[in-house]
Amino acid sequence: MLVGVAKRIEKLQRLFFWGEGASKKKLHMVDWNTICKSKANDGLGVGHMLVKNIGLLAKWCWRYGSEVNSLWKRVLCAKYGSDTKDLRWKWGSSTKGSFFINTISRLVNEDSQAAGIIKDGIQVVIGRGDRVCFWEDIKWDSIPLRIAFPRIFALSTTKYGRLLEFGLWQGSNWVWEVPLRRVLIGWEKEQWNCFNFAQSCIKVRKMFSDKVAWSFCPHGLFSVQSFHKCLEGDMRGNRLKSLQIWNNYCPPKVEIFVWNLLKERVLVKDVLSHFGMDLSSNMSCPLCGKCIETVDHLFLQCNWSWNLWLEGLSWWEVSCASNDKLIQWWEGWRGLCPKSKSKSMRAWYSVFYAIVWTVWESRNTHLF
């Protein structure tokens, strides 16, 4: 996908999401990058178009290794002079290649986070060894053998062969035979010993075919979603509060409202004043009329709201001290959630959603 096309699509997405048009503008309560993050990473899961495009291109690298006799692969290999047995995408970008081929080649060969994820994620699973490039596909300590043992690679007489060419079967046992162009001397023998140890750790299985596996999924199959998670850092990041928001315990508009609320992006008077609206003459809470209307006051500290919380807690025969911050109150609410029964958990979270939504509806009724 062209960059200009992706940006145009994202612009249409933003206009739809924020409800804007040619004749009207609205306040953008949350920045677009946050909205595009996955729900597990405190976003809404919309996703950047360019990131999705990179994930789909990465899927072609996966398909190139996992599909052997597919028509599209045979055509590409015949046109660009490659072997259909190859497990990894090894073409570089050139003026002779098509736009599609050059785009994938740049993605794989460039020094970027996406290229690193592709290289680390697509792992070669060794079978009988007829598709595995010995010096390139086999790694020692995450480094290809030709780089891990440069002197042995330089002395080898077969630099581009398959694993099957570097040994033979003696009955049910695989015996390594790496041909060298001369006898080793001095320090080379030490590297040769390390090389032999690395070979002994490689398991060749006569009855299985070579294949690729996606290391970022338990089942070993590539998915664009798992690629996005790696690119976004979900697999290394913290599981944030949003994990407990998106559980279909209430209508989607209420879930999105709670998401905005916990990020303090609800249009209370204090937030509106930060956007430049002059509300200095009437900043008080519409429910109690005593304090400035902030997110924490309106939904937690206000006497009217606090009575709702006490009533909701009384249904469960739970007593709890008040809190000054809504986000801390939410974390405490999660901590008190029943763990044993799913119906009880659903009801417990529904009480939280119902109370904050009731407060917001009552506030708007008082104002409008």
Coordinates of C-alpha atoms in Angstrom, one line a residue:
M1 CA 0.0 0.0 0.0
L2 CA 1.3 3.4 -0.9
V3 CA 2.0 5.8 2.0
G4 CA -0.3 8.4 0.6
V5 CA -3.1 5.9 0.3
A6 CA -2.6 4.8 3.9
K7 CA -2.6 8.4 5.2
R8 CA -5.8 9.1 3.2
I9 CA -7.6 6.1 4.7
E10 CA -6.5 7.1 8.2
K11 CA -7.8 10.6 7.7
L12 CA -11.2 9.2 6.8
Q13 CA -11.0 7.0 9.9
R14 CA -10.3 10.0 12.1
L15 CA -13.1 12.1 10.6
F16 CA -15.5 9.2 11.2
F17 CA -14.3 8.5 14.7
W18 CA -14.4 12.1 15.9
G19 CA -17.6 12.9 14.0
E20 CA -16.0 15.7 12.0
G21 CA -16.9 17.0 8.6
A22 CA -16.1 19.8 6.2
S23 CA -18.2 22.3 8.2
K24 CA -17.6 21.3 11.8
K25 CA -14.7 20.5 14.1
K26 CA -14.8 18.7 17.4
L27 CA -12.5 18.3 20.4
H28 CA -10.0 15.5 20.1
M29 CA -10.0 14.1 23.6
V30 CA -7.5 11.3 23.0
D31 CA -4.6 11.4 20.5
W32 CA -4.8 9.2 17.4
N33 CA -1.7 7.1 18.4
T34 CA -3.4 6.1 21.6
I35 CA -6.6 5.2 19.8
C36 CA -4.7 3.0 17.4
K37 CA -3.0 1.0 20.1
S38 CA -4.5 -2.4 20.9
K39 CA -7.1 -2.7 23.7
A40 CA -4.6 -4.8 25.7
N41 CA -2.2 -1.9 25.6
D42 CA -4.7 0.8 26.7
G43 CA -6.0 1.8 23.3
L44 CA -9.1 1.1 21.2
G45 CA -7.6 -1.3 18.8
V46 CA -8.2 0.7 15.6
G47 CA -4.6 0.3 14.3
H48 CA -2.5 2.3 12.0
M49 CA -3.0 1.4 8.3
L50 CA 0.8 1.4 7.6
V51 CA 1.3 -1.0 10.5
K52 CA -1.4 -3.3 9.2
N53 CA 0.2 -3.1 5.8
I54 CA 3.6 -4.1 7.2
G55 CA 1.9 -7.1 9.0
L56 CA 0.3 -8.3 5.7
L57 CA 3.7 -8.0 3.9
A58 CA 5.3 -9.9 6.7
K59 CA 2.7 -12.7 6.1
W60 CA 4.1 -13.1 2.6
C61 CA 7.5 -13.9 4.1
W62 CA 5.8 -16.5 6.2
R63 CA 3.9 -18.0 3.3
Y64 CA 7.1 -18.1 1.3
G65 CA 8.7 -20.5 3.8
S66 CA 5.6 -22.5 4.7
E67 CA 4.3 -23.1 1.1
V68 CA 6.5 -25.3 -1.1
N69 CA 4.6 -26.0 -4.3
S70 CA 2.2 -23.1 -4.5
L71 CA 1.9 -21.6 -7.9
W72 CA 2.7 -18.0 -6.9
K73 CA 6.0 -19.2 -5.3
R74 CA 7.0 -21.3 -8.3
V75 CA 6.4 -18.3 -10.5
L76 CA 8.5 -15.9 -8.4
C77 CA 11.3 -18.4 -8.0
A78 CA 11.4 -19.0 -11.8
K79 CA 11.4 -15.3 -12.6
Y80 CA 14.0 -14.2 -10.0
G81 CA 16.2 -17.4 -10.0
S82 CA 15.6 -18.9 -6.6
D83 CA 14.9 -22.3 -5.3
T84 CA 11.3 -23.2 -4.2
K85 CA 12.8 -25.2 -1.3
D86 CA 14.0 -22.0 0.4
L87 CA 12.5 -21.3 3.8
R88 CA 13.4 -17.7 4.1
W89 CA 12.9 -14.6 1.9
K90 CA 16.4 -13.9 0.5
W91 CA 15.9 -11.5 -2.3
G92 CA 17.3 -8.0 -2.2
S93 CA 15.5 -5.0 -3.7
S94 CA 16.6 -4.1 -7.2
T95 CA 15.4 -2.1 -10.1
K96 CA 14.5 -5.3 -12.0
G97 CA 12.1 -6.5 -9.3
S98 CA 8.4 -5.5 -9.2
F99 CA 7.1 -3.0 -6.7
F100 CA 5.6 -5.8 -4.6
I101 CA 8.9 -7.8 -4.5
N102 CA 11.0 -4.7 -3.7
T103 CA 8.7 -3.6 -0.9
I104 CA 8.9 -7.0 0.8
S105 CA 12.7 -7.2 0.2
R106 CA 13.2 -3.7 1.8
L107 CA 11.1 -4.7 4.7
V108 CA 13.1 -7.8 5.4
N109 CA 16.6 -6.4 4.7
E110 CA 16.3 -2.9 6.3
D111 CA 17.5 -2.2 9.8
S112 CA 14.2 -1.7 11.6
Q113 CA 12.0 -3.1 14.3
A114 CA 9.7 -4.8 11.9
A115 CA 12.6 -6.6 10.1
G116 CA 14.0 -7.7 13.5
I117 CA 10.6 -9.2 14.4
I118 CA 10.4 -11.1 11.1
K119 CA 13.9 -12.5 11.5
D120 CA 13.3 -13.5 15.1
G121 CA 9.8 -14.7 14.6
I122 CA 10.2 -17.0 11.6
Q123 CA 12.2 -19.8 13.0
V124 CA 13.4 -22.9 11.0
V125 CA 12.3 -26.2 12.4
I126 CA 14.8 -28.8 11.1
G127 CA 13.5 -32.1 9.7
R128 CA 15.4 -34.2 7.2
G129 CA 17.4 -31.1 6.1
D130 CA 16.7 -30.9 2.4
R131 CA 15.2 -27.4 2.6
V132 CA 17.5 -25.9 5.3
C133 CA 20.5 -23.8 4.2
F134 CA 23.2 -25.0 6.5
W135 CA 25.2 -21.8 7.0
E136 CA 22.3 -19.3 6.9
D137 CA 19.2 -21.0 8.4
I138 CA 20.8 -22.8 11.3
K139 CA 21.7 -20.5 14.2
W140 CA 23.9 -20.8 17.2
D141 CA 23.0 -18.4 20.0
S142 CA 20.6 -16.6 17.6
I143 CA 23.4 -16.0 15.1
P144 CA 23.8 -17.8 11.7
L145 CA 26.6 -20.4 11.7
R146 CA 28.5 -18.5 9.1
I147 CA 28.8 -15.5 11.4
A148 CA 29.2 -17.5 14.7
F149 CA 32.0 -19.5 13.2
P150 CA 33.6 -17.3 10.5
R151 CA 36.8 -19.2 10.1
I152 CA 35.1 -22.6 9.6
F153 CA 32.8 -21.0 7.1
A154 CA 35.8 -19.5 5.2
L155 CA 37.5 -22.9 5.0
S156 CA 34.4 -24.8 4.0
T157 CA 34.2 -26.0 0.4
T158 CA 30.4 -25.8 0.4
K159 CA 29.1 -22.4 1.4
Y160 CA 25.6 -22.5 0.0
G161 CA 24.6 -26.1 0.5
R162 CA 21.6 -27.7 2.3
L163 CA 22.0 -29.4 5.6
L164 CA 21.6 -32.7 3.9
E165 CA 24.9 -32.1 2.1
F166 CA 26.8 -31.8 5.3
G167 CA 26.4 -35.3 6.6
L168 CA 24.9 -38.7 6.0
W169 CA 22.7 -41.3 7.7
Q170 CA 24.3 -44.4 9.1
G171 CA 21.3 -46.5 10.0
S172 CA 19.2 -44.3 12.2
N173 CA 22.0 -42.0 13.2
W174 CA 23.0 -38.8 11.5
V175 CA 26.8 -38.2 11.1
W176 CA 28.2 -34.8 10.3
E177 CA 30.7 -34.4 7.5
V178 CA 31.7 -30.7 6.9
P179 CA 34.3 -30.6 4.0
L180 CA 37.2 -28.2 4.5
R181 CA 39.8 -27.1 1.9
R182 CA 42.8 -27.7 4.2
V183 CA 43.8 -29.0 7.6
L184 CA 43.1 -26.8 10.6
I185 CA 46.0 -25.2 12.4
G186 CA 46.5 -23.6 15.8
W187 CA 43.6 -21.5 17.1
E188 CA 41.4 -22.8 14.3
K189 CA 41.0 -26.1 16.1
E190 CA 39.5 -24.3 19.1
Q191 CA 36.8 -22.8 16.9
W192 CA 36.3 -26.2 15.3
N193 CA 35.7 -27.8 18.7
C194 CA 33.0 -25.2 19.4
F195 CA 31.6 -25.8 15.9
N196 CA 31.4 -29.5 16.6
F197 CA 29.6 -28.9 19.9
A198 CA 27.1 -26.6 18.0
Q199 CA 26.5 -29.4 15.5
S200 CA 25.9 -31.9 18.2
C201 CA 23.0 -29.7 19.5
I202 CA 21.3 -29.9 16.1
K203 CA 18.6 -32.6 15.8
V204 CA 18.1 -33.9 12.3
R205 CA 14.9 -35.9 12.0
K206 CA 14.7 -38.3 9.0
M207 CA 11.0 -38.8 9.0
F208 CA 9.9 -35.1 9.2
S209 CA 10.0 -32.3 6.6
D210 CA 11.7 -29.0 7.2
K211 CA 9.3 -26.2 8.0
V212 CA 9.1 -22.7 9.5
A213 CA 7.3 -21.8 12.8
W214 CA 6.2 -18.5 14.2
S215 CA 7.9 -18.2 17.6
F216 CA 5.5 -15.5 18.9
C217 CA 2.5 -17.8 18.8
P218 CA 2.1 -21.0 20.9
H219 CA 0.7 -22.9 17.9
G220 CA 3.6 -21.8 15.7
L221 CA 1.4 -20.3 13.0
F222 CA 1.8 -16.7 11.8
S223 CA -1.0 -14.2 12.4
V224 CA -1.0 -10.5 11.6
Q225 CA -2.4 -9.8 15.1
S226 CA 0.6 -11.4 16.8
F227 CA 2.9 -9.4 14.5
H228 CA 1.1 -6.2 15.5
K229 CA 1.5 -7.1 19.2
C230 CA 5.2 -7.6 18.8
L231 CA 5.6 -4.4 16.9
E232 CA 3.6 -2.5 19.5
G233 CA 5.4 -4.2 22.4
D234 CA 2.4 -5.9 24.0
M235 CA 4.3 -9.1 24.6
R236 CA 6.9 -7.3 26.6
G237 CA 4.6 -4.5 28.0
N238 CA 2.4 -4.4 31.1
R239 CA -1.1 -5.5 31.1
L240 CA -2.9 -2.3 31.8
K241 CA -6.3 -1.5 33.4
S242 CA -8.0 -1.6 30.0
L243 CA -7.9 -5.4 30.1
Q244 CA -10.8 -5.5 32.5
I245 CA -12.8 -2.9 30.6
W246 CA -13.4 -4.7 27.3
N247 CA -15.4 -7.8 28.6
N248 CA -18.8 -7.1 27.0
Y249 CA -20.3 -6.5 30.4
C250 CA -22.2 -3.5 29.1
P251 CA -23.1 -1.7 25.8
P252 CA -20.0 -0.6 23.8
K253 CA -20.7 3.1 24.2
V254 CA -20.5 2.6 28.0
E255 CA -17.3 0.7 27.7
I256 CA -15.8 3.5 25.6
F257 CA -17.1 6.1 28.1
V258 CA -15.4 4.2 31.0
W259 CA -12.2 4.0 28.9
N260 CA -12.3 7.8 28.4
L261 CA -13.2 8.3 32.0
L262 CA -10.2 6.4 33.4
K263 CA -8.0 8.5 31.1
E264 CA -9.6 11.6 32.4
R265 CA -10.8 12.6 28.9
V266 CA -14.5 13.2 29.8
L267 CA -15.8 16.7 29.1
V268 CA -16.3 18.0 32.6
K269 CA -15.9 21.7 33.3
D270 CA -12.3 21.4 34.5
V271 CA -11.3 19.6 31.2
L272 CA -13.2 22.1 29.1
S273 CA -11.4 25.0 30.8
H274 CA -8.1 23.4 29.8
F275 CA -9.3 23.5 26.2
G276 CA -9.7 27.2 26.3
M277 CA -13.4 27.6 27.2
D278 CA -14.2 30.4 29.6
L279 CA -16.2 28.8 32.4
S280 CA -14.7 30.8 35.3
S281 CA -18.2 32.1 36.3
N282 CA -19.6 28.6 36.7
M283 CA -17.0 25.9 37.5
S284 CA -19.0 24.2 40.3
C285 CA -20.3 20.7 40.3
P286 CA -23.9 20.6 39.0
L287 CA -24.8 17.8 41.4
C288 CA -23.7 19.3 44.7
G289 CA -22.7 22.9 43.7
K290 CA -19.9 23.0 46.2
C291 CA -16.6 22.1 44.4
I292 CA -15.0 22.5 41.0
E293 CA -16.2 19.9 38.6
T294 CA -13.3 17.6 38.0
V295 CA -13.4 13.9 37.0
D296 CA -12.4 12.7 40.4
H297 CA -14.9 15.0 42.2
L298 CA -17.9 14.4 39.9
F299 CA -17.6 10.6 39.9
L300 CA -16.2 9.9 43.4
Q301 CA -15.9 12.8 45.8
C302 CA -19.3 14.4 45.3
N303 CA -21.7 13.5 48.0
W304 CA -24.4 12.6 45.5
S305 CA -22.1 10.2 43.7
W306 CA -20.6 8.8 46.8
N307 CA -24.1 7.8 48.1
L308 CA -24.6 5.8 44.9
W309 CA -21.3 4.0 45.5
L310 CA -22.3 3.2 49.0
E311 CA -25.7 1.8 47.8
G312 CA -23.9 -0.3 45.2
L313 CA -21.5 -1.7 47.7
S314 CA -24.3 -2.5 50.2
W315 CA -25.8 -4.9 47.6
W316 CA -22.7 -7.0 48.1
E317 CA -22.4 -6.3 51.8
V318 CA -19.0 -4.7 51.2
S319 CA -17.7 -1.7 53.1
C320 CA -14.9 0.4 51.6
A321 CA -13.1 3.7 52.5
S322 CA -13.4 6.5 50.0
N323 CA -10.6 7.5 47.7
D324 CA -9.5 10.8 46.1
K325 CA -8.6 9.4 42.7
L326 CA -11.0 7.6 40.4
I327 CA -8.2 5.5 38.8
Q328 CA -7.2 4.2 42.2
W329 CA -10.8 3.5 43.1
W330 CA -11.1 1.5 39.8
E331 CA -8.0 -0.6 40.7
G332 CA -9.4 -1.2 44.2
W333 CA -12.8 -2.2 42.6
R334 CA -11.0 -4.8 40.5
G335 CA -9.2 -6.1 43.5
L336 CA -12.5 -6.8 45.3
C337 CA -13.9 -8.6 42.3
P338 CA -15.2 -12.1 43.0
K339 CA -12.8 -14.6 41.3
S340 CA -14.8 -17.9 41.6
K341 CA -18.0 -17.3 39.6
S342 CA -18.1 -15.6 36.2
K343 CA -21.7 -14.4 36.7
S344 CA -20.6 -12.7 40.0
M345 CA -17.7 -11.1 38.2
R346 CA -19.9 -9.8 35.4
A347 CA -22.4 -8.4 38.0
W348 CA -19.6 -6.8 40.0
Y349 CA -18.1 -4.9 37.0
S350 CA -21.6 -4.0 35.8
V351 CA -22.2 -2.2 39.1
F352 CA -19.2 0.1 38.4
Y353 CA -20.3 0.8 34.8
A354 CA -23.9 1.5 35.9
I355 CA -22.9 3.9 38.6
V356 CA -20.5 6.0 36.5
W357 CA -23.0 6.1 33.7
T358 CA -25.8 7.1 36.0
V359 CA -23.7 9.9 37.4
W360 CA -22.9 11.2 33.9
E361 CA -26.5 11.0 32.8
S362 CA -27.7 12.8 35.9
R363 CA -25.0 15.5 35.5
N364 CA -26.1 16.1 31.9
T365 CA -29.8 16.2 33.0
H366 CA -28.9 19.0 35.5
L367 CA -27.0 21.0 33.0
F368 CA -29.2 20.6 29.9

